[in-house]
XYZ file of C-alpha atoms in Angstrom:
268
model
C 150.564 79.274 151.182
C 147.226 80.305 152.625
C 144.753 83.078 152.050
C 146.995 85.810 153.498
C 149.414 85.801 150.581
C 149.377 89.203 148.889
C 149.725 89.036 145.111
C 150.383 91.990 142.823
C 150.268 92.362 139.049
C 152.090 94.883 136.918
C 149.876 94.934 133.847
C 146.181 94.190 133.527
C 145.917 92.615 130.090
C 144.266 89.384 128.982
C 146.794 87.023 130.567
C 146.827 88.930 133.850
C 143.042 88.768 133.896
C 143.133 85.022 133.220
C 145.470 84.561 136.182
C 143.317 86.752 138.429
C 140.176 84.870 137.437
C 141.873 81.548 138.128
C 143.608 82.220 141.436
C 140.593 83.972 142.965
C 138.406 80.910 142.471
C 139.317 79.702 145.932
C 143.038 79.726 146.698
C 143.748 83.431 147.071
C 141.481 85.980 148.749
C 140.243 88.668 146.367
C 141.112 91.361 148.884
C 144.751 90.275 148.661
C 145.024 90.704 144.883
C 146.326 93.995 143.466
C 146.600 95.029 139.812
C 148.256 98.028 138.244
C 147.407 99.079 134.696
C 148.054 102.325 132.821
C 144.396 102.664 131.820
C 141.977 103.827 134.517
C 138.996 102.312 132.704
C 140.682 98.923 132.656
C 141.384 99.158 136.387
C 137.751 99.945 137.079
C 136.665 97.018 134.919
C 138.892 94.515 136.717
C 137.957 95.791 140.182
C 134.245 95.564 139.423
C 134.460 92.158 137.780
C 136.652 90.342 140.316
C 136.378 92.347 143.540
C 140.123 93.007 143.627
C 142.179 96.175 144.051
C 143.128 97.786 140.735
C 144.673 101.180 140.116
C 146.881 103.229 137.818
C 150.381 102.889 139.233
C 151.687 100.299 141.671
C 153.017 102.508 144.459
C 150.130 101.629 146.773
C 151.029 97.937 146.892
C 154.435 97.344 145.299
C 156.360 97.314 148.577
C 154.006 95.034 150.482
C 153.141 92.142 148.165
C 154.553 88.662 148.694
C 154.353 87.764 145.008
C 154.652 90.126 142.049
C 153.597 89.090 138.549
C 155.186 90.972 135.668
C 152.397 90.796 133.093
C 153.382 93.485 130.622
C 154.008 93.280 126.899
C 157.625 92.532 125.858
C 158.099 95.954 124.280
C 157.020 97.684 127.498
C 158.921 95.422 129.888
C 162.150 97.404 130.220
C 160.373 100.629 131.178
C 157.991 98.909 133.593
C 160.763 96.991 135.339
C 162.871 100.134 135.706
C 159.938 101.845 137.413
C 159.318 99.135 140.021
C 162.573 97.284 140.685
C 163.791 99.594 143.450
C 160.406 99.586 145.187
C 159.918 95.833 145.501
C 160.455 94.128 148.850
C 163.659 92.126 149.235
C 161.781 88.866 149.788
C 159.079 89.404 147.185
C 158.797 86.533 144.729
C 159.065 87.866 141.167
C 157.092 85.913 138.561
C 157.492 87.015 134.960
C 155.064 86.003 132.224
C 156.753 88.299 129.689
C 157.430 86.235 126.560
C 161.107 86.028 125.666
C 162.401 87.827 128.767
C 165.185 85.629 130.145
C 166.045 84.885 133.747
C 169.456 86.482 133.189
C 167.838 89.769 132.214
C 165.317 89.580 135.042
C 167.940 88.782 137.666
C 170.062 91.699 136.498
C 167.182 93.990 137.459
C 165.934 92.153 140.552
C 169.246 91.392 142.236
C 167.885 90.544 145.698
C 164.607 88.795 144.939
C 163.975 85.204 143.827
C 162.848 85.227 140.196
C 160.909 82.707 138.106
C 159.707 82.719 134.508
C 156.182 81.464 133.885
C 154.298 80.647 130.709
C 150.587 80.247 131.495
C 147.708 80.133 129.031
C 144.273 81.733 128.944
C 142.234 78.656 130.028
C 143.460 79.602 133.514
C 140.422 81.861 133.583
C 138.106 78.834 133.704
C 140.278 76.716 135.993
C 141.746 74.619 133.181
C 145.036 76.337 132.500
C 148.374 74.766 131.636
C 151.443 76.557 132.936
C 155.153 75.890 132.965
C 157.762 77.667 135.058
C 161.531 77.897 135.300
C 163.396 78.887 138.459
C 166.147 81.461 138.707
C 169.284 81.053 140.805
C 167.705 82.329 144.028
C 164.454 80.406 143.642
C 164.551 77.080 145.465
C 162.064 74.360 146.351
C 160.068 76.646 148.652
C 159.532 79.219 145.928
C 158.717 76.528 143.367
C 156.123 75.082 145.748
C 154.448 78.478 146.146
C 154.251 78.920 142.380
C 152.884 75.391 141.975
C 150.166 76.099 144.501
C 149.200 79.422 142.930
C 149.001 77.993 139.421
C 147.363 74.730 140.471
C 144.403 76.775 141.671
C 143.541 77.301 138.018
C 144.758 74.166 136.247
C 148.034 72.288 136.024
C 151.654 73.403 136.248
C 155.024 71.805 135.570
C 158.592 72.918 136.200
C 160.876 72.962 133.158
C 164.353 74.217 132.322
C 164.531 77.737 130.957
C 165.757 76.384 127.624
C 162.336 74.747 127.200
C 160.309 77.928 127.771
C 160.155 78.967 124.122
C 158.792 75.547 123.180
C 156.246 75.812 125.997
C 155.201 79.174 124.558
C 154.798 77.665 121.104
C 152.787 74.694 122.354
C 150.636 75.494 125.386
C 150.993 79.275 125.473
C 149.768 79.744 121.909
C 147.970 76.398 121.758
C 144.489 77.557 122.819
C 144.306 79.607 119.610
C 144.998 76.489 117.554
C 142.270 74.604 119.406
C 139.770 77.435 118.971
C 140.426 77.272 115.230
C 139.904 73.515 115.353
C 136.595 73.844 117.231
C 135.402 76.528 114.840
C 136.275 74.372 111.834
C 134.544 71.315 113.331
C 131.476 73.446 113.989
C 131.506 74.650 110.380
C 131.701 71.045 109.293
C 128.673 70.223 111.403
C 126.726 73.105 109.890
C 127.746 72.000 106.402
C 126.467 68.523 107.256
C 123.089 69.903 108.338
C 123.355 70.816 112.033
C 122.242 74.102 113.540
C 125.131 76.347 114.577
C 124.573 76.228 118.340
C 124.316 72.443 118.305
C 127.372 72.096 116.060
C 129.517 74.313 118.294
C 128.428 72.490 121.445
C 129.136 69.117 119.869
C 132.563 70.280 118.644
C 133.659 71.937 121.903
C 132.518 69.115 124.165
C 134.144 66.555 121.885
C 137.495 68.351 122.104
C 137.119 68.723 125.878
C 136.207 65.070 126.336
C 139.043 63.810 124.147
C 141.564 65.924 126.049
C 140.200 64.677 129.362
C 140.607 61.073 128.227
C 144.265 61.679 127.398
C 144.896 63.272 130.799
C 142.938 60.810 132.925
C 143.728 57.510 131.210
C 147.410 58.191 130.626
C 147.129 56.408 127.294
C 148.942 57.643 124.200
C 146.662 59.627 121.855
C 147.324 57.069 119.099
C 145.945 54.295 121.310
C 142.802 56.270 122.093
C 142.351 57.158 118.428
C 142.551 53.498 117.447
C 139.775 52.729 119.930
C 137.469 55.036 117.948
C 138.641 53.972 114.494
C 136.784 50.883 113.277
C 137.867 49.094 110.082
C 136.239 50.675 107.015
C 134.169 52.921 109.307
C 133.246 56.573 109.435
C 136.179 57.684 111.609
C 138.935 56.306 109.372
C 137.267 57.997 106.421
C 137.547 61.324 108.214
C 141.067 60.650 109.505
C 142.197 59.839 105.975
C 141.040 63.255 104.768
C 142.828 65.015 107.643
C 146.056 63.138 106.913
C 145.813 63.877 103.194
C 145.208 67.567 103.867
C 148.213 67.774 106.192
C 146.539 68.595 109.508
C 149.255 66.899 111.548
C 152.074 68.656 109.705
C 150.308 72.029 109.908
C 149.956 71.774 113.689
C 153.596 70.739 114.099
C 154.681 73.673 111.940
C 152.479 76.053 113.945
C 154.151 75.047 117.212
C 157.615 75.421 115.672
C 156.760 78.839 114.178
C 155.440 80.126 117.503
C 158.507 78.738 119.291
C 160.841 80.528 116.879
C 158.908 83.764 117.325
C 159.296 83.472 121.099
C 163.044 83.062 120.628
C 163.115 86.198 118.466
C 161.361 88.189 121.176
C 164.058 87.174 123.638
C 166.910 88.536 121.539
């Protein structure tokens, strides 16, 4: 790929910002990143914070970028796409992070360009994102490799079939919110047990981070790692028993399914 790749964003919301923050950490030059948002104040904020180009309207860069992210809300997607589709270069790689917007719909608008759907998550902003992408008919191995390299600058990325994208949305796309709730609840538990708030939050967040890192780096099943912490008649099994009785596992499963179903609704 290289530092000369020009990347544009239609939309400057939270997910676009997370992507900008991630990819400008070393892989893509800040001077080659362009963002369009309908709010001038938001453009000024992004330009000042990340040293990128940001403006109201995409006419200044839409025809010259190598990669174009569609980062608008689902309800605004049709209007935004109609405004830019005839201005995009024939070889521009179109990457959509619009929840529920199918490749069929995207390819009907961008008939010449290779198109991919992407579901990233907000930890991209700190270099720890998890993204999945699905390739359209005109997107081959070369395009997939470019997307992998862009997203790998800010975490991990996997290629999936488009039929799996709603489940990806329900799990990793929405998942950070579930984990933030978990960290907050663990911190509350620490405070209830006598810890100061700052210490409790640090202990909770680092514990979640460390546990996740063990799963990723050891390759062991979470059940195996849990058993390594759970001594007979010890403190951990006492806590695990409460979580099982209160239905934590079932609640998390149901949350992923609910978010997946909502993503499917948005695509109809």
